[in-house]
Coordinates of C-alpha atoms in Angstrom, one line a residue:
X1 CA -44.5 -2.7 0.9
X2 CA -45.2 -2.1 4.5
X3 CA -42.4 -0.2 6.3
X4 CA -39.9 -1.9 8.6
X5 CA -37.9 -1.8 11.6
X6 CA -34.9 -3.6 13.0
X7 CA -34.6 -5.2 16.4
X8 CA -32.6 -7.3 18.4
X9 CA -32.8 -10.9 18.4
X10 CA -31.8 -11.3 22.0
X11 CA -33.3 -7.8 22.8
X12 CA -36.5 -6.8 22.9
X13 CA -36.9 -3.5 21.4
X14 CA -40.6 -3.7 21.0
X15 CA -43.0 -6.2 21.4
X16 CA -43.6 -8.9 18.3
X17 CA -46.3 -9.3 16.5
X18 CA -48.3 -12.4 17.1
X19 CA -48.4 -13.4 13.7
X20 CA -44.5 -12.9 12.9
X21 CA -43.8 -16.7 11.4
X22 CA -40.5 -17.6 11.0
X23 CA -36.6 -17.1 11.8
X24 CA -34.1 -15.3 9.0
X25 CA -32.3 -18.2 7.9
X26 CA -29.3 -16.1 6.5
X27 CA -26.6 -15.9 9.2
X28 CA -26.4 -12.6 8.7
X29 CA -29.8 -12.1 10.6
X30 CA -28.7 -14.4 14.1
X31 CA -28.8 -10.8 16.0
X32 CA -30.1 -8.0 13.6
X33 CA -32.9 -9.1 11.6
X34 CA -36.1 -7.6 10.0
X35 CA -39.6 -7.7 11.6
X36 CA -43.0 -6.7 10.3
X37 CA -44.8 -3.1 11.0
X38 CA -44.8 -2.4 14.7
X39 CA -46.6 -0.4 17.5
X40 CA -43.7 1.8 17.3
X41 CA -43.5 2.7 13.7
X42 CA -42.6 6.0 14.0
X43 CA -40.4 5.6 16.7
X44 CA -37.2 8.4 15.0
X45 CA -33.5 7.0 14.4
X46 CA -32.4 8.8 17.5
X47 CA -35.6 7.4 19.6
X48 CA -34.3 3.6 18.4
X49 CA -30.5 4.0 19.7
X50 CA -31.3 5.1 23.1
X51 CA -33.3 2.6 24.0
X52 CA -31.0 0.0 22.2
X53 CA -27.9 2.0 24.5
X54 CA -30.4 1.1 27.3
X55 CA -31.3 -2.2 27.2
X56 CA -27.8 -3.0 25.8
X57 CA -25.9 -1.0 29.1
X58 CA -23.9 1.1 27.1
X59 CA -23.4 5.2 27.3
X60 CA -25.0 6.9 24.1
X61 CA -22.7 8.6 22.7
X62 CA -24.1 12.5 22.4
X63 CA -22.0 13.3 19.4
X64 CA -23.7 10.1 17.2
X65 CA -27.1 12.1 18.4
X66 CA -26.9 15.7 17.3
X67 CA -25.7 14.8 14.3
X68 CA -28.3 12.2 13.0
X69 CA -29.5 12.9 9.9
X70 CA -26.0 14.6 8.4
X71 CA -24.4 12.8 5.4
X72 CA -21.0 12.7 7.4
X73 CA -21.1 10.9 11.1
X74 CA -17.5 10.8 12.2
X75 CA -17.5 8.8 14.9
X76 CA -13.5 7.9 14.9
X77 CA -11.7 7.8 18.2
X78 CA -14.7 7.3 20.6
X79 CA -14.3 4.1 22.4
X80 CA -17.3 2.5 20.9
X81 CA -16.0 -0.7 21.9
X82 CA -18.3 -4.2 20.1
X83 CA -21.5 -3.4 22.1
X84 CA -21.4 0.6 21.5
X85 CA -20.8 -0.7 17.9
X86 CA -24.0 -3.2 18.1
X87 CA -26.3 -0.3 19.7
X88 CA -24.9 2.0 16.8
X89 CA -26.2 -0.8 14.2
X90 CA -29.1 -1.0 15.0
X91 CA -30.1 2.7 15.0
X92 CA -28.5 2.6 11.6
X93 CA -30.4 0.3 9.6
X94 CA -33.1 2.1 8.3
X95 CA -31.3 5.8 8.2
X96 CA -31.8 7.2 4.6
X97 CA -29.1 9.9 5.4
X98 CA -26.0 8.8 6.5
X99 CA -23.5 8.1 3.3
X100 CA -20.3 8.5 5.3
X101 CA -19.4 6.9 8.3
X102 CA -16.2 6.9 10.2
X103 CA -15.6 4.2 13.0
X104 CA -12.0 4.1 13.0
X105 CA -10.0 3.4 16.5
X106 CA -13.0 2.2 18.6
X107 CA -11.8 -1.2 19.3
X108 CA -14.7 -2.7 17.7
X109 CA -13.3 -6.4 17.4
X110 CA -14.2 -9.0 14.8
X111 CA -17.5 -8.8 17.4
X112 CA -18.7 -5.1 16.3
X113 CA -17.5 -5.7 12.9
X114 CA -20.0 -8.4 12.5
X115 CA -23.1 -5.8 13.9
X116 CA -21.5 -3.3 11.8
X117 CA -22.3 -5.7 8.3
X118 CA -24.9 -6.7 9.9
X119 CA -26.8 -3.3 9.5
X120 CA -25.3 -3.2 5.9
X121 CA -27.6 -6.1 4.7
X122 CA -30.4 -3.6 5.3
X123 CA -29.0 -0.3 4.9
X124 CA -28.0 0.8 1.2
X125 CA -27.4 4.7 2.4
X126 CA -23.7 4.1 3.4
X127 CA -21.4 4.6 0.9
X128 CA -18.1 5.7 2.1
X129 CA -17.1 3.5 5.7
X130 CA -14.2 3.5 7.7
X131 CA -13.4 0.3 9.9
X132 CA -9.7 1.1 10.7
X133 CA -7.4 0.7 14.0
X134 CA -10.6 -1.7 15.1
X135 CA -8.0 -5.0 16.2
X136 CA -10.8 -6.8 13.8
X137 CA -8.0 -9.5 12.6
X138 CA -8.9 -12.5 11.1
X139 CA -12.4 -13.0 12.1
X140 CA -13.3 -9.2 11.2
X141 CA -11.7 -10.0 7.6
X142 CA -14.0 -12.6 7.3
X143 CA -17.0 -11.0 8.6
X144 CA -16.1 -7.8 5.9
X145 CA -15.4 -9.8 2.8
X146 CA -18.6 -11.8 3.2
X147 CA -20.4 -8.7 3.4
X148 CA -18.5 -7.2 0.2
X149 CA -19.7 -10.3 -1.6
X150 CA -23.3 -9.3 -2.0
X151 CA -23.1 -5.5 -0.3
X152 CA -24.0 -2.8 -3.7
X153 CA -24.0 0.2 -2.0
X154 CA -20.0 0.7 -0.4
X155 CA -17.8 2.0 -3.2
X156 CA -14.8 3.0 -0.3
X157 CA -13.6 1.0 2.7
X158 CA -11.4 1.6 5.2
X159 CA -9.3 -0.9 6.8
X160 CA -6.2 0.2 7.9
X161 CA -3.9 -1.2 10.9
X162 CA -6.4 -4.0 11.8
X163 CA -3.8 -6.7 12.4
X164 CA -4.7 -8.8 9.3
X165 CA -2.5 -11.8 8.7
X166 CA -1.7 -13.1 4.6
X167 CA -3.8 -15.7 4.1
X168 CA -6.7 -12.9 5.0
X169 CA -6.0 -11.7 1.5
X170 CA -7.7 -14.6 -0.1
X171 CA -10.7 -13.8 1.5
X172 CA -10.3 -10.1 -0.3
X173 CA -9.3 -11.7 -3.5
X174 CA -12.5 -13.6 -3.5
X175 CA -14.7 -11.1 -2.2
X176 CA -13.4 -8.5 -5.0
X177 CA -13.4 -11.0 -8.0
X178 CA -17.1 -9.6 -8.1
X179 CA -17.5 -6.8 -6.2
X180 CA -16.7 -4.0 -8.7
X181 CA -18.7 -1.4 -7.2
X182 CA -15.8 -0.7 -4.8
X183 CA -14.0 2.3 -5.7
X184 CA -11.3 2.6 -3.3
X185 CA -9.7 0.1 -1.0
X186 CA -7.3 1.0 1.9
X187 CA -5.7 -2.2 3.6
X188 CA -1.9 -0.4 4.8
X189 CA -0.8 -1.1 7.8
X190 CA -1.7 -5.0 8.0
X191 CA 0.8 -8.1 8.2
X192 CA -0.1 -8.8 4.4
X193 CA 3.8 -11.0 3.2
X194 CA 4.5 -13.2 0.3
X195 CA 1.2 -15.2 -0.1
X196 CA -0.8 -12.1 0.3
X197 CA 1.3 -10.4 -2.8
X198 CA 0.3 -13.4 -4.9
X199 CA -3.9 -13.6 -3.4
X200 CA -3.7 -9.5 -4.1
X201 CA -2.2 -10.1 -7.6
X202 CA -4.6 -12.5 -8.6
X203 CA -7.1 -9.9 -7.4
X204 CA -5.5 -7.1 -9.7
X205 CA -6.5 -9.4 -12.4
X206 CA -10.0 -10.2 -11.5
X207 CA -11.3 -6.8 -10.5
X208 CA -13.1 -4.5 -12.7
X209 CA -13.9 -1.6 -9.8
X210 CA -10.8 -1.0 -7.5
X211 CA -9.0 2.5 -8.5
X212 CA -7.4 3.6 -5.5
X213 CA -5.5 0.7 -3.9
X214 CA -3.5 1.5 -0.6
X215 CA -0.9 -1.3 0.8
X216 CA 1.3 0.7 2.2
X217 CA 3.4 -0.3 5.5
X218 CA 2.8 -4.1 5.0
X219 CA 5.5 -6.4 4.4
X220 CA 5.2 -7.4 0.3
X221 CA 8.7 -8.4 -1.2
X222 CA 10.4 -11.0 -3.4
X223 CA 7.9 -13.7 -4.8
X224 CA 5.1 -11.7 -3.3
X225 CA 6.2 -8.5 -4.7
X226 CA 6.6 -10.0 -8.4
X227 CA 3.0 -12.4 -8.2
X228 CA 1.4 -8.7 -7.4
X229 CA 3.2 -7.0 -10.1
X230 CA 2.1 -9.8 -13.0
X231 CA -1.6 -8.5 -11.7
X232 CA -0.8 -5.3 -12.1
X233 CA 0.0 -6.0 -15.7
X234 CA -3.0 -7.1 -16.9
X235 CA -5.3 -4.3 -14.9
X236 CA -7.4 -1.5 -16.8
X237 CA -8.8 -0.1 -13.6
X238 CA -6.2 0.8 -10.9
X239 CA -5.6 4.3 -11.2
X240 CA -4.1 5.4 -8.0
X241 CA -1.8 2.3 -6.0
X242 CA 0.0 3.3 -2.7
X243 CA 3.1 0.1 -1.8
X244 CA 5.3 2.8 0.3
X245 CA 6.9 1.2 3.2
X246 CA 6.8 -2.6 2.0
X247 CA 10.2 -4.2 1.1
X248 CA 9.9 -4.6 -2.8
X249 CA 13.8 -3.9 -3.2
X250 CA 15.2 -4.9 -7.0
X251 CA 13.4 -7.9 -7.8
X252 CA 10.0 -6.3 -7.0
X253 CA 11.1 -3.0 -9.1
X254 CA 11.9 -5.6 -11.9
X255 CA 8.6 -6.5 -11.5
X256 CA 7.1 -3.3 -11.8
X257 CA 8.9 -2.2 -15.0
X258 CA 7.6 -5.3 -16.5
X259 CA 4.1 -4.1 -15.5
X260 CA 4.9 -0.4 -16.8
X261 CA 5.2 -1.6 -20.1
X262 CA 1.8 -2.9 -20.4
X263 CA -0.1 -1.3 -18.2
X264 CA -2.3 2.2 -19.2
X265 CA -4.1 3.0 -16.7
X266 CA -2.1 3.5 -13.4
X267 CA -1.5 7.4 -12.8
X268 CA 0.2 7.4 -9.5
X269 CA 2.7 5.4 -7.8
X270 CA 4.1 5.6 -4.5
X271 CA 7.2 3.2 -3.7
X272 CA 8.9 5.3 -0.9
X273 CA 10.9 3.4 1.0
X274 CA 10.7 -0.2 -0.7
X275 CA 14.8 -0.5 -0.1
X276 CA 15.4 0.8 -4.0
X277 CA 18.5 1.7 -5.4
X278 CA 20.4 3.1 -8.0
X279 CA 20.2 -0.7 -10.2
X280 CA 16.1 -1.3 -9.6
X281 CA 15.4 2.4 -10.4
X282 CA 17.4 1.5 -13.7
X283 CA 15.1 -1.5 -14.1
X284 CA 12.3 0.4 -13.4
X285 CA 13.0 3.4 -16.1
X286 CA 12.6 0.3 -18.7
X287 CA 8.7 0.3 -17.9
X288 CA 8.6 4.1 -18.2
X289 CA 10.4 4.3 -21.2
X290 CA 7.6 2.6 -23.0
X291 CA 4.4 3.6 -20.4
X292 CA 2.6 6.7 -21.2
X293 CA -0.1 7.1 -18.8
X294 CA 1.8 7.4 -15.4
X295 CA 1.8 10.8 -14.0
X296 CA 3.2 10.7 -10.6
X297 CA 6.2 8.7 -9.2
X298 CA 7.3 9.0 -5.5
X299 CA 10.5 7.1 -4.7
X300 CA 11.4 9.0 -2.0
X301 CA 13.3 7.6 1.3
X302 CA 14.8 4.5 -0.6
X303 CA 18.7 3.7 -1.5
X304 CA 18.7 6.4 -4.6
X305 CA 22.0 8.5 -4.9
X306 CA 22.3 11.3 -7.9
X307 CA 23.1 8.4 -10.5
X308 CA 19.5 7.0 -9.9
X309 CA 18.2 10.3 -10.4
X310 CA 20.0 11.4 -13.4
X311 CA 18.7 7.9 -15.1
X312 CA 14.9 8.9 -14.4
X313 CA 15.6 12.3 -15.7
X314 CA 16.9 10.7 -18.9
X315 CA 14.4 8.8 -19.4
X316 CA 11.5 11.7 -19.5
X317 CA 13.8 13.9 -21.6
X318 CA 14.5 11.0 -24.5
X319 CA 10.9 9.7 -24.0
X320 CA 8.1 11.1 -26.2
X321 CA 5.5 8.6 -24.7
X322 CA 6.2 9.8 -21.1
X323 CA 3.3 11.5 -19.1
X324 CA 5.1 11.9 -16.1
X325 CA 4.9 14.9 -14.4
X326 CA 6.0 15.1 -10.6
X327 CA 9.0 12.7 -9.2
X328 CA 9.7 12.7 -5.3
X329 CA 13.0 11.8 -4.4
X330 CA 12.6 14.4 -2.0
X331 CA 16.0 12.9 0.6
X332 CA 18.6 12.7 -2.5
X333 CA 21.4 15.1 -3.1
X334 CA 21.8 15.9 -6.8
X335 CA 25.1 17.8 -8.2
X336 CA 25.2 20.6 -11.2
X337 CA 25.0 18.0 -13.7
X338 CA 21.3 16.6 -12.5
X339 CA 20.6 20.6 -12.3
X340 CA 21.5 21.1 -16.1
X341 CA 19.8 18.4 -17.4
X342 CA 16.3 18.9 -15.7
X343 CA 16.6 22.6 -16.8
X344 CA 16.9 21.4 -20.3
X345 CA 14.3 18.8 -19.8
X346 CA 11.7 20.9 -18.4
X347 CA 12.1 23.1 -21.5
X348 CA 9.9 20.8 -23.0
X349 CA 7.8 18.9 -20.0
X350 CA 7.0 22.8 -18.7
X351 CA 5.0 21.3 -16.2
X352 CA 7.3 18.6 -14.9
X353 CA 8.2 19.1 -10.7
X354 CA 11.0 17.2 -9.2
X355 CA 11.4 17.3 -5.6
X356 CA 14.5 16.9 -5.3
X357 CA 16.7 16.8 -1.2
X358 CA 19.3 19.6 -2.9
X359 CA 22.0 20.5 -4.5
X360 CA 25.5 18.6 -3.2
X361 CA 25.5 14.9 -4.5
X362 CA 28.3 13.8 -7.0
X363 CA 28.7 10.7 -9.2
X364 CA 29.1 7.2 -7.6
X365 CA 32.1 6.1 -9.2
X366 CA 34.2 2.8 -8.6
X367 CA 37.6 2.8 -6.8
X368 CA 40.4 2.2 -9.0
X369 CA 40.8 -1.5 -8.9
X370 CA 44.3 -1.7 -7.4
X371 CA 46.9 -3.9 -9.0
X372 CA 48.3 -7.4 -7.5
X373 CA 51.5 -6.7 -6.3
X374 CA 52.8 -10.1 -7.5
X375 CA 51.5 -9.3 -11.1
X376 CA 53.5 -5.6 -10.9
X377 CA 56.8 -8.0 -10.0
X378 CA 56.2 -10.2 -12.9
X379 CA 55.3 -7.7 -15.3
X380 CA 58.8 -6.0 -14.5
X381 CA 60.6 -9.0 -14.8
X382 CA 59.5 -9.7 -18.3
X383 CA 59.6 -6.6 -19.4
X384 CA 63.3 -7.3 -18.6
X385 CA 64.1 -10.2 -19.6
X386 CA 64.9 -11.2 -15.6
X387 CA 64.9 -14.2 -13.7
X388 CA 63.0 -13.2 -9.5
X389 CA 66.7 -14.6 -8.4
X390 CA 69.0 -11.8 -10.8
X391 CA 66.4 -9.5 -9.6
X392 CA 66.8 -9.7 -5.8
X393 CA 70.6 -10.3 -6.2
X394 CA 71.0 -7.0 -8.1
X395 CA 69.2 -5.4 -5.0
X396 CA 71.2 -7.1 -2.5
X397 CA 74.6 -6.6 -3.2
X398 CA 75.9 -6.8 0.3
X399 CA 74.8 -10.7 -0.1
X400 CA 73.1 -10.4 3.4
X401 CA 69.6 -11.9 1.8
X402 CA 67.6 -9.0 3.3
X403 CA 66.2 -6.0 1.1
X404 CA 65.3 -2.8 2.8
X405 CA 61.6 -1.7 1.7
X406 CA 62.8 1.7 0.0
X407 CA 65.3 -0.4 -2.0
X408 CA 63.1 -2.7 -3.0
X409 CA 60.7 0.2 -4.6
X410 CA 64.1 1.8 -6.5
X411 CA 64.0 -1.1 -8.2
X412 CA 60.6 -1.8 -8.9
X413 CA 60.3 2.0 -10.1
X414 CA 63.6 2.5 -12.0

């Protein structure tokens, strides 16, 4: 097969061939698309983005140069902007070196993402990309899940804080329904809410790839939460799941102690601040009870006191099926009686840590439900065989029909 290059549609990197036939059809290929052995054949990687930087009008960007040919480019932070992005692309597509690639915070737009895919059709080098803090919204989602669909060489993408909306996790849903080449996913940071739970749950149950799954500091709660949980149940893949700083509360932590109980795969689990307390952490020790493959539970930073903590404590010390063996609830105050129990406990799970926020808590107990004053009366009254009337008139003996307050409590206490 004769070697190719990649040019510009609307650029004219080199001059065509006389005999090249016929547009890409795929609209993939409308700006970056594949042309037949040139003049400038051997023109090298770094040769082919400065004249793309030129004939686009953008600065090269000196970092991206000296360090063509490494496996890691790190490009984060550097302003690319959609047209640095689409000079960047092209230079890219037929780089055999390259596995990791970091584009995060260059403002790229939905625009750069879609030069960015582009150069994935051709190039099957990259394995590892990062596309976050790139505003791609919507459009961008679209542009990356349509690439996921037939891309076989990413197995991790980046795609934090990039201002997607819910109903962008159907297109993820879809896309990862039969990608399963895709190791590791990061989406935190988005506007992902209800729907988006229930699209990402029904992509727990499709996917046979994803094991590190990061939602973190999105907005999943209540019929979200509990649609992404009934995923979670039925997948034998995710091994590494991230939903600190969403809003799951009781109802999602429910949720996840029904998943617990049937899922055996899942080894880490971060719910910090999901507005937990003392009841959902009960609710969740159900699933723990009974799950034997967890290993490390943060539930740091939510509504715990020392009651909460005592009950996960329990249940690794009564549980022979438990594999836990680090719990953060790093910001809750714990008393002599939590210290005593996970000495005892860690007697047998030697390796267990608990990062606990020290020693100083004490039981939450009820207030003494106080009494209805009108019961106390009556109560004293039968116990006496008295009618209210003999009971003031026995306190008022001056007849005036007013009782002074200590007089009235003689009574009531004699």
């Amino acid at each position: 097969m004769e070697e190719s290059i990649l040019a510009l549609n609307s650029l004219s990197l080199v001059e065509r061939a006389d005999t090249y036939e016929a547009e890409v059809e795929d609209e993939w290929d409308t700006d970056i698309e594949v042309e037949e052995k040139s003049v400038v054949k051997d023109m090298s990687t770094a040769e082919v983005y400065l004249q793309a930087c030129k004939l686009i009008g953008v600065v090269p960007v000196s970092y991206f140069l000296r360090n063509l040919g490494c496996v890691t480019i790190n490009l984060n932070h550097h302003g690319l902007g959609p047209l640095g992005g689409k000079a960047l692309a092209i230079a890219l597509v037929t780089d055999t070196h390259t596995t990791t690639l970091g584009l995060a915070d260059n403002f790229l737009l939905a625009e750069g993402a879609r030069y960015i895919v582009q150069m994935l059709k051709a190039n099957f080098t990259i394995q590892n990309l990062d596309l976050s803090d790139n505003h791609l919204q919507s459009a961008g989602a679209e542009h990356v899940t349509k690439m996921l669909l037939e891309n076989v060489s990413i197995k991790s993408i980046r795609l934090s804080g990039n201002e997607f909306l819910e109903d962008d996790a159907k297109w993820f849903a879809e896309a990862f329904t039969t990608n399963y080449r895709v190791k590791e996913l990061d989406l935190s940071n988005n506007k992902f809410c209800g729907r988006a739970g229930e699209y990402f749950g029904q992509m727990l149950a499709n996917n046979e790839g994803v094991e590190v799954l990061n939602l973190s500091w999105n907005h999943l709660r209540m019929k979200g939460a509990v649609a992404f949980c009934a995923g979670l149940k039925v997948n034998v893949f995710l091994k590494h799941l991230d939903l600190s700083w969403n809003g799951f509360g009781n109802e999602g932590a429910l949720a996840l102690g029904e998943a617990l109980k049937f899922n055996n795969t899942l080894v880490y689990l971060d719910l910090s601040n999901n507005r937990i307390n003392d009841e959902g952490v009960g609710m969740l020790c159900r699933g723990l009870e009974t799950n034997d493959t967890l290993r490390t539970l943060k539930l740091a930073y939510n509504s715990l006191t020392v009651e909460g903590a005592l009950a996960l404590i329990s249940v690794i010390k009564n549980s022979l099926k438990t594999a836990l063996e680090e719990i953060n609830i790093c910001n809750v105050l714990v008393n002599e009686i939590f210290i005593q129990l996970l000495e005892l406990t860690c007697q047998e799970h030697i390796g267990l840590e608990v990062h606990y926020g020290g020693v100083g808590g004490f039981l939450a107990k009820k207030p003494p439900k106080r009494r209805d004053p009108m019961k106390v009366i009556q109560d004293y009254l039968d116990q006496r065989k008295l009618r209210l009337w003999d009971f003031f008139r026995n306190i008022d003996k001056d007849g005036t029909m007013h009782v002074p307050v200590s007089e009235f409590r003689k009574a009531v206490q004699a």
